[in-house]
JSON list of C-alpha atoms in Angstrom, two decimals:
[
{"chain": "A", "resi": 714, "resn": "MET", "atom": "CA", "xyz": [-138.76, 121.56, 61.97]},
{"chain": "A", "resi": 715, "resn": "ALA", "atom": "CA", "xyz": [-141.94, 122.06, 59.96]},
{"chain": "A", "resi": 716, "resn": "GLN", "atom": "CA", "xyz": [-142.97, 119.19, 57.71]},
{"chain": "A", "resi": 717, "resn": "TRP", "atom": "CA", "xyz": [-145.98, 117.86, 55.83]},
{"chain": "A", "resi": 718, "resn": "LEU", "atom": "CA", "xyz": [-147.71, 114.82, 57.31]},
{"chain": "A", "resi": 719, "resn": "GLU", "atom": "CA", "xyz": [-150.12, 112.56, 55.49]},
{"chain": "A", "resi": 720, "resn": "ALA", "atom": "CA", "xyz": [-153.65, 112.43, 56.90]},
{"chain": "A", "resi": 721, "resn": "LYS", "atom": "CA", "xyz": [-157.13, 111.16, 56.12]},
{"chain": "A", "resi": 722, "resn": "VAL", "atom": "CA", "xyz": [-160.49, 112.88, 56.34]},
{"chain": "A", "resi": 723, "resn": "ILE", "atom": "CA", "xyz": [-162.67, 110.82, 58.68]},
{"chain": "A", "resi": 724, "resn": "GLU", "atom": "CA", "xyz": [-165.76, 113.03, 58.85]},
{"chain": "A", "resi": 725, "resn": "ARG", "atom": "CA", "xyz": [-167.23, 116.23, 57.44]},
{"chain": "A", "resi": 726, "resn": "ILE", "atom": "CA", "xyz": [-169.96, 118.35, 59.01]},
{"chain": "A", "resi": 727, "resn": "ASP", "atom": "CA", "xyz": [-172.00, 120.69, 56.83]},
{"chain": "A", "resi": 728, "resn": "TRP", "atom": "CA", "xyz": [-173.41, 123.48, 59.00]},
{"chain": "A", "resi": 729, "resn": "ASN", "atom": "CA", "xyz": [-175.02, 124.99, 55.91]},
{"chain": "A", "resi": 730, "resn": "GLU", "atom": "CA", "xyz": [-174.32, 125.08, 52.17]},
{"chain": "A", "resi": 731, "resn": "HIS", "atom": "CA", "xyz": [-171.08, 127.04, 52.60]},
{"chain": "A", "resi": 732, "resn": "LEU", "atom": "CA", "xyz": [-169.89, 126.48, 56.18]},
{"chain": "A", "resi": 733, "resn": "PHE", "atom": "CA", "xyz": [-168.29, 123.13, 56.98]},
{"chain": "A", "resi": 734, "resn": "SER", "atom": "CA", "xyz": [-165.97, 121.33, 59.37]},
{"chain": "A", "resi": 735, "resn": "LEU", "atom": "CA", "xyz": [-163.49, 118.60, 58.53]},
{"chain": "A", "resi": 736, "resn": "LYS", "atom": "CA", "xyz": [-162.30, 116.02, 61.03]},
{"chain": "A", "resi": 737, "resn": "VAL", "atom": "CA", "xyz": [-158.95, 114.54, 60.12]},
{"chain": "A", "resi": 738, "resn": "ASP", "atom": "CA", "xyz": [-156.91, 111.59, 61.36]},
{"chain": "A", "resi": 739, "resn": "CYS", "atom": "CA", "xyz": [-153.18, 112.24, 61.54]},
{"chain": "A", "resi": 740, "resn": "PRO", "atom": "CA", "xyz": [-151.64, 109.85, 64.11]},
{"chain": "A", "resi": 741, "resn": "ASN", "atom": "CA", "xyz": [-148.19, 111.47, 64.07]},
{"chain": "A", "resi": 742, "resn": "PHE", "atom": "CA", "xyz": [-149.35, 115.05, 64.57]},
{"chain": "A", "resi": 743, "resn": "PRO", "atom": "CA", "xyz": [-147.71, 116.45, 67.74]},
{"chain": "A", "resi": 744, "resn": "LYS", "atom": "CA", "xyz": [-149.75, 117.89, 70.56]},
{"chain": "A", "resi": 745, "resn": "PHE", "atom": "CA", "xyz": [-150.59, 121.56, 70.14]},
{"chain": "A", "resi": 746, "resn": "ILE", "atom": "CA", "xyz": [-151.83, 124.39, 72.35]},
{"chain": "A", "resi": 747, "resn": "ALA", "atom": "CA", "xyz": [-155.51, 125.37, 72.18]},
{"chain": "A", "resi": 748, "resn": "GLY", "atom": "CA", "xyz": [-155.84, 128.42, 69.95]},
{"chain": "A", "resi": 749, "resn": "GLN", "atom": "CA", "xyz": [-153.04, 127.50, 67.55]},
{"chain": "A", "resi": 750, "resn": "PHE", "atom": "CA", "xyz": [-153.31, 126.94, 63.80]},
{"chain": "A", "resi": 751, "resn": "THR", "atom": "CA", "xyz": [-151.67, 124.83, 61.13]},
{"chain": "A", "resi": 752, "resn": "LYS", "atom": "CA", "xyz": [-151.74, 124.50, 57.36]},
{"chain": "A", "resi": 753, "resn": "LEU", "atom": "CA", "xyz": [-153.87, 122.09, 55.37]},
{"chain": "A", "resi": 754, "resn": "GLY", "atom": "CA", "xyz": [-152.68, 121.17, 51.92]},
{"chain": "A", "resi": 755, "resn": "LEU", "atom": "CA", "xyz": [-153.46, 119.15, 48.81]},
{"chain": "A", "resi": 756, "resn": "LEU", "atom": "CA", "xyz": [-150.75, 117.70, 46.56]},
{"chain": "A", "resi": 757, "resn": "GLN", "atom": "CA", "xyz": [-150.97, 119.04, 43.01]},
{"chain": "A", "resi": 758, "resn": "GLU", "atom": "CA", "xyz": [-150.06, 117.32, 39.74]},
{"chain": "A", "resi": 759, "resn": "ASP", "atom": "CA", "xyz": [-146.86, 119.34, 39.52]},
{"chain": "A", "resi": 760, "resn": "GLY", "atom": "CA", "xyz": [-145.75, 117.98, 42.90]},
{"chain": "A", "resi": 761, "resn": "LYS", "atom": "CA", "xyz": [-146.31, 121.25, 44.76]},
{"chain": "A", "resi": 762, "resn": "VAL", "atom": "CA", "xyz": [-148.58, 121.55, 47.79]},
{"chain": "A", "resi": 763, "resn": "LEU", "atom": "CA", "xyz": [-151.48, 123.99, 47.64]},
{"chain": "A", "resi": 764, "resn": "SER", "atom": "CA", "xyz": [-152.02, 125.10, 51.23]},
{"chain": "A", "resi": 765, "resn": "ARG", "atom": "CA", "xyz": [-153.72, 127.60, 53.53]},
{"chain": "A", "resi": 766, "resn": "ALA", "atom": "CA", "xyz": [-153.70, 128.19, 57.29]},
{"chain": "A", "resi": 767, "resn": "TYR", "atom": "CA", "xyz": [-156.60, 127.00, 59.46]},
{"chain": "A", "resi": 768, "resn": "SER", "atom": "CA", "xyz": [-157.13, 127.13, 63.20]},
{"chain": "A", "resi": 769, "resn": "LEU", "atom": "CA", "xyz": [-157.57, 123.83, 64.99]},
{"chain": "A", "resi": 770, "resn": "VAL", "atom": "CA", "xyz": [-161.01, 123.55, 66.57]},
{"chain": "A", "resi": 771, "resn": "ASN", "atom": "CA", "xyz": [-160.53, 120.37, 68.56]},
{"chain": "A", "resi": 772, "resn": "SER", "atom": "CA", "xyz": [-159.20, 120.18, 72.09]},
{"chain": "A", "resi": 773, "resn": "PRO", "atom": "CA", "xyz": [-155.48, 119.38, 72.30]},
{"chain": "A", "resi": 774, "resn": "ASP", "atom": "CA", "xyz": [-156.52, 116.22, 74.16]},
{"chain": "A", "resi": 775, "resn": "ASP", "atom": "CA", "xyz": [-158.55, 115.03, 71.17]},
{"chain": "A", "resi": 776, "resn": "ARG", "atom": "CA", "xyz": [-156.31, 113.29, 68.66]},
{"chain": "A", "resi": 777, "resn": "THR", "atom": "CA", "xyz": [-158.82, 113.84, 65.87]},
{"chain": "A", "resi": 778, "resn": "LEU", "atom": "CA", "xyz": [-157.91, 117.17, 64.29]},
{"chain": "A", "resi": 779, "resn": "GLU", "atom": "CA", "xyz": [-160.73, 119.49, 63.25]},
{"chain": "A", "resi": 780, "resn": "ILE", "atom": "CA", "xyz": [-161.01, 122.71, 61.25]},
{"chain": "A", "resi": 781, "resn": "LEU", "atom": "CA", "xyz": [-163.87, 125.08, 60.41]},
{"chain": "A", "resi": 782, "resn": "ALA", "atom": "CA", "xyz": [-163.93, 126.61, 56.93]},
{"chain": "A", "resi": 783, "resn": "VAL", "atom": "CA", "xyz": [-165.90, 128.25, 54.15]},
{"chain": "A", "resi": 784, "resn": "PRO", "atom": "CA", "xyz": [-165.29, 127.78, 50.40]},
{"chain": "A", "resi": 785, "resn": "VAL", "atom": "CA", "xyz": [-164.00, 131.22, 49.44]},
{"chain": "A", "resi": 786, "resn": "GLU", "atom": "CA", "xyz": [-165.34, 132.38, 46.08]},
{"chain": "A", "resi": 787, "resn": "ASN", "atom": "CA", "xyz": [-162.54, 132.05, 43.50]},
{"chain": "A", "resi": 788, "resn": "GLY", "atom": "CA", "xyz": [-160.34, 130.57, 46.22]},
{"chain": "A", "resi": 789, "resn": "LEU", "atom": "CA", "xyz": [-157.66, 128.08, 45.19]},
{"chain": "A", "resi": 790, "resn": "LEU", "atom": "CA", "xyz": [-157.84, 125.64, 48.09]},
{"chain": "A", "resi": 791, "resn": "SER", "atom": "CA", "xyz": [-161.03, 126.06, 50.13]},
{"chain": "A", "resi": 792, "resn": "PRO", "atom": "CA", "xyz": [-163.43, 124.97, 47.31]},
{"chain": "A", "resi": 793, "resn": "LYS", "atom": "CA", "xyz": [-161.36, 121.79, 46.98]},
{"chain": "A", "resi": 794, "resn": "LEU", "atom": "CA", "xyz": [-161.57, 121.17, 50.73]},
{"chain": "A", "resi": 795, "resn": "HIS", "atom": "CA", "xyz": [-165.32, 121.74, 50.53]},
{"chain": "A", "resi": 796, "resn": "ILE", "atom": "CA", "xyz": [-165.79, 118.65, 48.35]},
{"chain": "A", "resi": 797, "resn": "LEU", "atom": "CA", "xyz": [-163.62, 116.30, 50.38]},
{"chain": "A", "resi": 798, "resn": "GLU", "atom": "CA", "xyz": [-165.30, 113.22, 51.87]},
{"chain": "A", "resi": 799, "resn": "ALA", "atom": "CA", "xyz": [-164.36, 110.55, 54.41]},
{"chain": "A", "resi": 800, "resn": "ASN", "atom": "CA", "xyz": [-161.22, 108.58, 53.44]},
{"chain": "A", "resi": 801, "resn": "ASP", "atom": "CA", "xyz": [-159.93, 111.32, 51.14]},
{"chain": "A", "resi": 802, "resn": "SER", "atom": "CA", "xyz": [-156.24, 112.14, 51.60]},
{"chain": "A", "resi": 803, "resn": "ILE", "atom": "CA", "xyz": [-154.95, 115.50, 52.82]},
{"chain": "A", "resi": 804, "resn": "LEU", "atom": "CA", "xyz": [-151.67, 116.96, 54.06]},
{"chain": "A", "resi": 805, "resn": "ILE", "atom": "CA", "xyz": [-151.16, 118.74, 57.38]},
{"chain": "A", "resi": 806, "resn": "MET", "atom": "CA", "xyz": [-148.21, 120.90, 58.37]},
{"chain": "A", "resi": 807, "resn": "SER", "atom": "CA", "xyz": [-146.53, 119.83, 61.61]},
{"chain": "A", "resi": 808, "resn": "PRO", "atom": "CA", "xyz": [-146.26, 121.31, 64.18]},
{"chain": "A", "resi": 809, "resn": "ALA", "atom": "CA", "xyz": [-149.07, 123.77, 64.85]},
{"chain": "A", "resi": 810, "resn": "THR", "atom": "CA", "xyz": [-148.09, 127.34, 65.63]},
{"chain": "A", "resi": 811, "resn": "GLY", "atom": "CA", "xyz": [-149.58, 130.68, 66.72]},
{"chain": "A", "resi": 812, "resn": "TYR", "atom": "CA", "xyz": [-149.92, 132.87, 69.80]},
{"chain": "A", "resi": 813, "resn": "LEU", "atom": "CA", "xyz": [-153.68, 133.22, 70.26]},
{"chain": "A", "resi": 814, "resn": "THR", "atom": "CA", "xyz": [-153.35, 131.01, 73.33]},
{"chain": "A", "resi": 815, "resn": "LEU", "atom": "CA", "xyz": [-154.15, 131.42, 77.01]},
{"chain": "A", "resi": 816, "resn": "ASP", "atom": "CA", "xyz": [-150.47, 131.21, 77.93]},
{"chain": "A", "resi": 817, "resn": "GLU", "atom": "CA", "xyz": [-149.98, 134.49, 76.07]},
{"chain": "A", "resi": 818, "resn": "VAL", "atom": "CA", "xyz": [-152.87, 136.27, 77.81]},
{"chain": "A", "resi": 819, "resn": "PRO", "atom": "CA", "xyz": [-152.37, 138.01, 81.17]},
{"chain": "A", "resi": 820, "resn": "LYS", "atom": "CA", "xyz": [-154.59, 136.73, 83.95]},
{"chain": "A", "resi": 821, "resn": "SER", "atom": "CA", "xyz": [-157.80, 138.57, 84.76]},
{"chain": "A", "resi": 822, "resn": "LYS", "atom": "CA", "xyz": [-161.22, 138.05, 86.30]},
{"chain": "A", "resi": 823, "resn": "THR", "atom": "CA", "xyz": [-163.11, 137.96, 82.99]},
{"chain": "A", "resi": 824, "resn": "LEU", "atom": "CA", "xyz": [-162.04, 136.66, 79.60]},
{"chain": "A", "resi": 825, "resn": "TRP", "atom": "CA", "xyz": [-163.87, 138.04, 76.56]},
{"chain": "A", "resi": 826, "resn": "MET", "atom": "CA", "xyz": [-163.51, 136.04, 73.33]},
{"chain": "A", "resi": 827, "resn": "MET", "atom": "CA", "xyz": [-164.86, 137.98, 70.33]},
{"chain": "A", "resi": 828, "resn": "ALA", "atom": "CA", "xyz": [-165.01, 136.38, 66.89]},
{"chain": "A", "resi": 829, "resn": "THR", "atom": "CA", "xyz": [-166.50, 136.82, 63.45]},
{"chain": "A", "resi": 830, "resn": "GLY", "atom": "CA", "xyz": [-167.32, 133.83, 61.25]},
{"chain": "A", "resi": 831, "resn": "THR", "atom": "CA", "xyz": [-164.74, 131.05, 61.22]},
{"chain": "A", "resi": 832, "resn": "GLY", "atom": "CA", "xyz": [-162.66, 133.13, 63.63]},
{"chain": "A", "resi": 833, "resn": "VAL", "atom": "CA", "xyz": [-164.59, 131.36, 66.37]},
{"chain": "A", "resi": 834, "resn": "GLY", "atom": "CA", "xyz": [-162.50, 128.23, 65.67]},
{"chain": "A", "resi": 835, "resn": "PRO", "atom": "CA", "xyz": [-159.61, 128.84, 68.09]},
{"chain": "A", "resi": 836, "resn": "PHE", "atom": "CA", "xyz": [-162.06, 129.88, 70.81]},
{"chain": "A", "resi": 837, "resn": "ILE", "atom": "CA", "xyz": [-163.96, 126.60, 70.44]},
{"chain": "A", "resi": 838, "resn": "SER", "atom": "CA", "xyz": [-160.65, 124.80, 70.95]},
{"chain": "A", "resi": 839, "resn": "ILE", "atom": "CA", "xyz": [-159.88, 126.90, 74.03]},
{"chain": "A", "resi": 840, "resn": "LEU", "atom": "CA", "xyz": [-163.35, 126.28, 75.46]},
{"chain": "A", "resi": 841, "resn": "ARG", "atom": "CA", "xyz": [-162.94, 122.55, 74.84]},
{"chain": "A", "resi": 842, "resn": "SER", "atom": "CA", "xyz": [-159.77, 122.53, 76.93]},
{"chain": "A", "resi": 843, "resn": "GLY", "atom": "CA", "xyz": [-159.74, 122.52, 80.70]},
{"chain": "A", "resi": 844, "resn": "GLN", "atom": "CA", "xyz": [-157.34, 125.42, 81.20]},
{"chain": "A", "resi": 845, "resn": "VAL", "atom": "CA", "xyz": [-159.80, 128.24, 80.53]},
{"chain": "A", "resi": 846, "resn": "TRP", "atom": "CA", "xyz": [-162.29, 127.00, 83.13]},
{"chain": "A", "resi": 847, "resn": "GLN", "atom": "CA", "xyz": [-159.55, 126.82, 85.76]},
{"chain": "A", "resi": 848, "resn": "GLU", "atom": "CA", "xyz": [-158.07, 130.26, 85.17]},
{"chain": "A", "resi": 849, "resn": "TYR", "atom": "CA", "xyz": [-161.02, 132.64, 84.72]},
{"chain": "A", "resi": 850, "resn": "GLU", "atom": "CA", "xyz": [-163.96, 133.45, 86.94]},
{"chain": "A", "resi": 851, "resn": "ASN", "atom": "CA", "xyz": [-166.10, 134.62, 84.01]},
{"chain": "A", "resi": 852, "resn": "ILE", "atom": "CA", "xyz": [-165.88, 133.69, 80.32]},
{"chain": "A", "resi": 853, "resn": "VAL", "atom": "CA", "xyz": [-167.79, 135.42, 77.54]},
{"chain": "A", "resi": 854, "resn": "LEU", "atom": "CA", "xyz": [-168.02, 134.19, 73.95]},
{"chain": "A", "resi": 855, "resn": "VAL", "atom": "CA", "xyz": [-169.12, 136.90, 71.50]},
{"chain": "A", "resi": 856, "resn": "TYR", "atom": "CA", "xyz": [-169.80, 135.22, 68.14]},
{"chain": "A", "resi": 857, "resn": "ALA", "atom": "CA", "xyz": [-170.82, 137.33, 65.15]},
{"chain": "A", "resi": 858, "resn": "VAL", "atom": "CA", "xyz": [-172.12, 136.00, 61.82]},
{"chain": "A", "resi": 859, "resn": "ARG", "atom": "CA", "xyz": [-174.20, 137.21, 58.89]},
{"chain": "A", "resi": 860, "resn": "GLN", "atom": "CA", "xyz": [-177.13, 134.77, 59.04]},
{"chain": "A", "resi": 861, "resn": "GLU", "atom": "CA", "xyz": [-178.55, 132.65, 61.84]},
{"chain": "A", "resi": 862, "resn": "ASN", "atom": "CA", "xyz": [-177.57, 129.41, 60.11]},
{"chain": "A", "resi": 863, "resn": "ASP", "atom": "CA", "xyz": [-173.92, 130.57, 60.07]},
{"chain": "A", "resi": 864, "resn": "LEU", "atom": "CA", "xyz": [-173.66, 129.81, 63.80]},
{"chain": "A", "resi": 865, "resn": "ALA", "atom": "CA", "xyz": [-171.69, 126.59, 64.30]},
{"chain": "A", "resi": 866, "resn": "TYR", "atom": "CA", "xyz": [-171.06, 124.45, 67.39]},
{"chain": "A", "resi": 867, "resn": "LEU", "atom": "CA", "xyz": [-174.25, 125.56, 69.13]},
{"chain": "A", "resi": 868, "resn": "ASP", "atom": "CA", "xyz": [-174.63, 122.19, 70.86]},
{"chain": "A", "resi": 869, "resn": "ASP", "atom": "CA", "xyz": [-171.19, 122.62, 72.45]},
{"chain": "A", "resi": 870, "resn": "ILE", "atom": "CA", "xyz": [-172.04, 126.17, 73.45]},
{"chain": "A", "resi": 871, "resn": "ARG", "atom": "CA", "xyz": [-175.31, 125.06, 75.08]},
{"chain": "A", "resi": 872, "resn": "ASP", "atom": "CA", "xyz": [-173.41, 122.35, 76.96]},
{"chain": "A", "resi": 873, "resn": "TRP", "atom": "CA", "xyz": [-170.94, 124.91, 78.33]},
{"chain": "A", "resi": 874, "resn": "LYS", "atom": "CA", "xyz": [-173.78, 127.17, 79.41]},
{"chain": "A", "resi": 875, "resn": "SER", "atom": "CA", "xyz": [-175.35, 124.25, 81.27]},
{"chain": "A", "resi": 876, "resn": "ALA", "atom": "CA", "xyz": [-172.12, 122.98, 82.81]},
{"chain": "A", "resi": 877, "resn": "HIS", "atom": "CA", "xyz": [-170.83, 126.41, 83.85]},
{"chain": "A", "resi": 878, "resn": "LYS", "atom": "CA", "xyz": [-173.94, 128.29, 84.91]},
{"chain": "A", "resi": 879, "resn": "GLY", "atom": "CA", "xyz": [-173.18, 131.77, 86.13]},
{"chain": "A", "resi": 880, "resn": "ARG", "atom": "CA", "xyz": [-169.65, 131.68, 84.68]},
{"chain": "A", "resi": 881, "resn": "PHE", "atom": "CA", "xyz": [-170.13, 131.32, 80.92]},
{"chain": "A", "resi": 882, "resn": "SER", "atom": "CA", "xyz": [-172.00, 133.86, 78.81]},
{"chain": "A", "resi": 883, "resn": "PHE", "atom": "CA", "xyz": [-172.81, 133.50, 75.12]},
{"chain": "A", "resi": 884, "resn": "VAL", "atom": "CA", "xyz": [-173.53, 136.63, 73.09]},
{"chain": "A", "resi": 885, "resn": "PRO", "atom": "CA", "xyz": [-174.53, 135.76, 69.51]},
{"chain": "A", "resi": 886, "resn": "ILE", "atom": "CA", "xyz": [-174.62, 138.57, 66.94]},
{"chain": "A", "resi": 887, "resn": "ILE", "atom": "CA", "xyz": [-176.28, 138.42, 63.52]},
{"chain": "A", "resi": 888, "resn": "SER", "atom": "CA", "xyz": [-175.68, 141.27, 61.09]},
{"chain": "A", "resi": 889, "resn": "ARG", "atom": "CA", "xyz": [-178.00, 140.57, 58.15]},
{"chain": "A", "resi": 890, "resn": "GLU", "atom": "CA", "xyz": [-181.21, 139.42, 59.79]},
{"chain": "A", "resi": 891, "resn": "LYS", "atom": "CA", "xyz": [-183.01, 140.01, 63.07]},
{"chain": "A", "resi": 892, "resn": "THR", "atom": "CA", "xyz": [-183.84, 137.20, 65.48]},
{"chain": "A", "resi": 893, "resn": "ASP", "atom": "CA", "xyz": [-185.32, 137.00, 68.94]},
{"chain": "A", "resi": 894, "resn": "PHE", "atom": "CA", "xyz": [-182.19, 135.51, 70.54]},
{"chain": "A", "resi": 895, "resn": "ALA", "atom": "CA", "xyz": [-179.24, 137.44, 69.06]},
{"chain": "A", "resi": 896, "resn": "LEU", "atom": "CA", "xyz": [-178.03, 141.00, 68.94]},
{"chain": "A", "resi": 897, "resn": "HIS", "atom": "CA", "xyz": [-178.30, 142.68, 65.54]},
{"chain": "A", "resi": 898, "resn": "GLY", "atom": "CA", "xyz": [-175.36, 144.59, 64.09]},
{"chain": "A", "resi": 899, "resn": "ARG", "atom": "CA", "xyz": [-171.56, 144.53, 64.23]},
{"chain": "A", "resi": 900, "resn": "ILE", "atom": "CA", "xyz": [-169.27, 143.92, 67.19]},
{"chain": "A", "resi": 901, "resn": "PRO", "atom": "CA", "xyz": [-167.64, 147.41, 67.26]},
{"chain": "A", "resi": 902, "resn": "ALA", "atom": "CA", "xyz": [-170.94, 149.32, 67.19]},
{"chain": "A", "resi": 903, "resn": "LEU", "atom": "CA", "xyz": [-172.54, 147.02, 69.74]},
{"chain": "A", "resi": 904, "resn": "LEU", "atom": "CA", "xyz": [-169.50, 147.47, 72.00]},
{"chain": "A", "resi": 905, "resn": "GLU", "atom": "CA", "xyz": [-169.81, 151.23, 71.70]},
{"chain": "A", "resi": 906, "resn": "GLN", "atom": "CA", "xyz": [-173.54, 151.04, 72.48]},
{"chain": "A", "resi": 907, "resn": "LYS", "atom": "CA", "xyz": [-172.76, 148.81, 75.50]},
{"chain": "A", "resi": 908, "resn": "LYS", "atom": "CA", "xyz": [-175.17, 146.19, 74.19]},
{"chain": "A", "resi": 909, "resn": "ILE", "atom": "CA", "xyz": [-172.59, 143.40, 74.38]},
{"chain": "A", "resi": 910, "resn": "THR", "atom": "CA", "xyz": [-171.71, 144.12, 78.00]},
{"chain": "A", "resi": 911, "resn": "GLY", "atom": "CA", "xyz": [-175.42, 144.46, 78.73]},
{"chain": "A", "resi": 912, "resn": "ALA", "atom": "CA", "xyz": [-176.16, 141.06, 77.23]},
{"chain": "A", "resi": 913, "resn": "ALA", "atom": "CA", "xyz": [-173.30, 139.47, 79.18]},
{"chain": "A", "resi": 914, "resn": "GLY", "atom": "CA", "xyz": [-174.12, 141.32, 82.38]},
{"chain": "A", "resi": 915, "resn": "LEU", "atom": "CA", "xyz": [-170.44, 142.01, 83.01]},
{"chain": "A", "resi": 916, "resn": "ALA", "atom": "CA", "xyz": [-168.09, 144.99, 83.02]},
{"chain": "A", "resi": 917, "resn": "LEU", "atom": "CA", "xyz": [-165.50, 145.38, 80.29]},
{"chain": "A", "resi": 918, "resn": "ASP", "atom": "CA", "xyz": [-162.66, 147.41, 81.72]},
{"chain": "A", "resi": 919, "resn": "GLN", "atom": "CA", "xyz": [-158.92, 147.56, 82.21]},
{"chain": "A", "resi": 920, "resn": "GLU", "atom": "CA", "xyz": [-159.02, 146.30, 85.79]},
{"chain": "A", "resi": 921, "resn": "THR", "atom": "CA", "xyz": [-161.04, 143.10, 85.31]},
{"chain": "A", "resi": 922, "resn": "SER", "atom": "CA", "xyz": [-160.90, 142.12, 81.64]},
{"chain": "A", "resi": 923, "resn": "GLN", "atom": "CA", "xyz": [-158.81, 140.46, 78.98]},
{"chain": "A", "resi": 924, "resn": "VAL", "atom": "CA", "xyz": [-160.11, 140.45, 75.40]},
{"chain": "A", "resi": 925, "resn": "MET", "atom": "CA", "xyz": [-159.20, 138.04, 72.61]},
{"chain": "A", "resi": 926, "resn": "LEU", "atom": "CA", "xyz": [-160.19, 139.11, 69.08]},
{"chain": "A", "resi": 927, "resn": "CYS", "atom": "CA", "xyz": [-160.21, 136.83, 66.05]},
{"chain": "A", "resi": 928, "resn": "GLY", "atom": "CA", "xyz": [-161.61, 137.10, 62.53]},
{"chain": "A", "resi": 929, "resn": "ASN", "atom": "CA", "xyz": [-162.32, 139.89, 60.08]},
{"chain": "A", "resi": 930, "resn": "PRO", "atom": "CA", "xyz": [-159.48, 142.48, 60.07]},
{"chain": "A", "resi": 931, "resn": "GLN", "atom": "CA", "xyz": [-161.92, 145.39, 59.79]},
{"chain": "A", "resi": 932, "resn": "MET", "atom": "CA", "xyz": [-163.84, 144.16, 62.83]},
{"chain": "A", "resi": 933, "resn": "ILE", "atom": "CA", "xyz": [-160.59, 143.89, 64.75]},
{"chain": "A", "resi": 934, "resn": "LYS", "atom": "CA", "xyz": [-159.47, 147.39, 63.76]},
{"chain": "A", "resi": 935, "resn": "ASP", "atom": "CA", "xyz": [-162.82, 148.97, 64.64]},
{"chain": "A", "resi": 936, "resn": "ALA", "atom": "CA", "xyz": [-163.20, 146.98, 67.86]},
{"chain": "A", "resi": 937, "resn": "MET", "atom": "CA", "xyz": [-159.69, 147.99, 68.91]},
{"chain": "A", "resi": 938, "resn": "ASP", "atom": "CA", "xyz": [-160.66, 151.64, 68.53]},
{"chain": "A", "resi": 939, "resn": "VAL", "atom": "CA", "xyz": [-163.68, 151.18, 70.81]},
{"chain": "A", "resi": 940, "resn": "LEU", "atom": "CA", "xyz": [-161.76, 149.14, 73.36]},
{"chain": "A", "resi": 941, "resn": "LYS", "atom": "CA", "xyz": [-159.01, 151.74, 73.51]},
{"chain": "A", "resi": 942, "resn": "GLU", "atom": "CA", "xyz": [-161.64, 154.36, 74.32]},
{"chain": "A", "resi": 943, "resn": "LEU", "atom": "CA", "xyz": [-162.56, 152.16, 77.28]},
{"chain": "A", "resi": 944, "resn": "GLY", "atom": "CA", "xyz": [-158.96, 152.30, 78.48]},
{"chain": "A", "resi": 945, "resn": "LEU", "atom": "CA", "xyz": [-157.85, 148.90, 77.22]},
{"chain": "A", "resi": 946, "resn": "THR", "atom": "CA", "xyz": [-154.55, 148.47, 75.36]},
{"chain": "A", "resi": 947, "resn": "ARG", "atom": "CA", "xyz": [-153.10, 145.87, 73.03]},
{"chain": "A", "resi": 948, "resn": "HIS", "atom": "CA", "xyz": [-151.15, 143.18, 74.83]},
{"chain": "A", "resi": 949, "resn": "LEU", "atom": "CA", "xyz": [-147.56, 142.59, 73.80]},
{"chain": "A", "resi": 950, "resn": "ARG", "atom": "CA", "xyz": [-144.97, 140.52, 75.61]},
{"chain": "A", "resi": 951, "resn": "ARG", "atom": "CA", "xyz": [-142.77, 143.59, 76.06]},
{"chain": "A", "resi": 952, "resn": "SER", "atom": "CA", "xyz": [-145.75, 145.75, 77.02]},
{"chain": "A", "resi": 953, "resn": "PRO", "atom": "CA", "xyz": [-148.56, 143.88, 78.81]},
{"chain": "A", "resi": 954, "resn": "GLY", "atom": "CA", "xyz": [-152.10, 145.00, 78.01]},
{"chain": "A", "resi": 955, "resn": "ASN", "atom": "CA", "xyz": [-155.66, 143.76, 77.68]},
{"chain": "A", "resi": 956, "resn": "ILE", "atom": "CA", "xyz": [-156.20, 142.85, 74.01]},
{"chain": "A", "resi": 957, "resn": "THR", "atom": "CA", "xyz": [-154.79, 139.82, 72.19]},
{"chain": "A", "resi": 958, "resn": "LEU", "atom": "CA", "xyz": [-155.68, 139.38, 68.53]},
{"chain": "A", "resi": 959, "resn": "GLU", "atom": "CA", "xyz": [-155.39, 137.28, 65.39]},
{"chain": "A", "resi": 960, "resn": "GLN", "atom": "CA", "xyz": [-156.50, 138.44, 61.94]},
{"chain": "A", "resi": 961, "resn": "TYR", "atom": "CA", "xyz": [-157.84, 135.85, 59.52]},
{"chain": "A", "resi": 962, "resn": "TRP", "atom": "CA", "xyz": [-156.53, 137.35, 56.30]}
]
């Protein structure tokens, strides 16, 4: 049964002026599955809870809960979360839920995880867990943002590249500026141009690949169109396929 649990902020990380992570202590929060989400909430003066859903970024083995967020302009909750500091109180919905998890994805040789913005959160959790490294021969993280300083968790990503040489590929994409280390553009167009597969050095096809999409709904819609042209289909329990997705609004 879902219920609100009391928690405390123990740390905040500011990746830039608008992108931040919160680490939260909630001793009674039950174990979740990497890729799932929960709701964070703040108690209002009228006794109601103002809440929104956020993916958990931490590994299920880490008892410190973590989320990645941006303060949405004119948003009701996210600007309030953006000003929280250590020891501030917060509410968390128990248990976590969601199906963007490896248990829901058919097995394959290569797992492609494609995200925009904070949609990378569940993939960071999955990469922090041991399951993904045991089940897939190749793992590709495609992470698209607007500006270079919007890329979060780069230290973790570098560690995975070092620890899993030859198995883990990182394909950063930046849409609003050009750099010497990232692709420039949007995920759907770069898929169509085969620049993402070129950067990863791997095939993206029905026989060898599973794709997980998370983030901007327009990216997901457009990427689905390209992936379908490659012969991939959406995965459903009643109709197994190659594409598992979660839209962020």
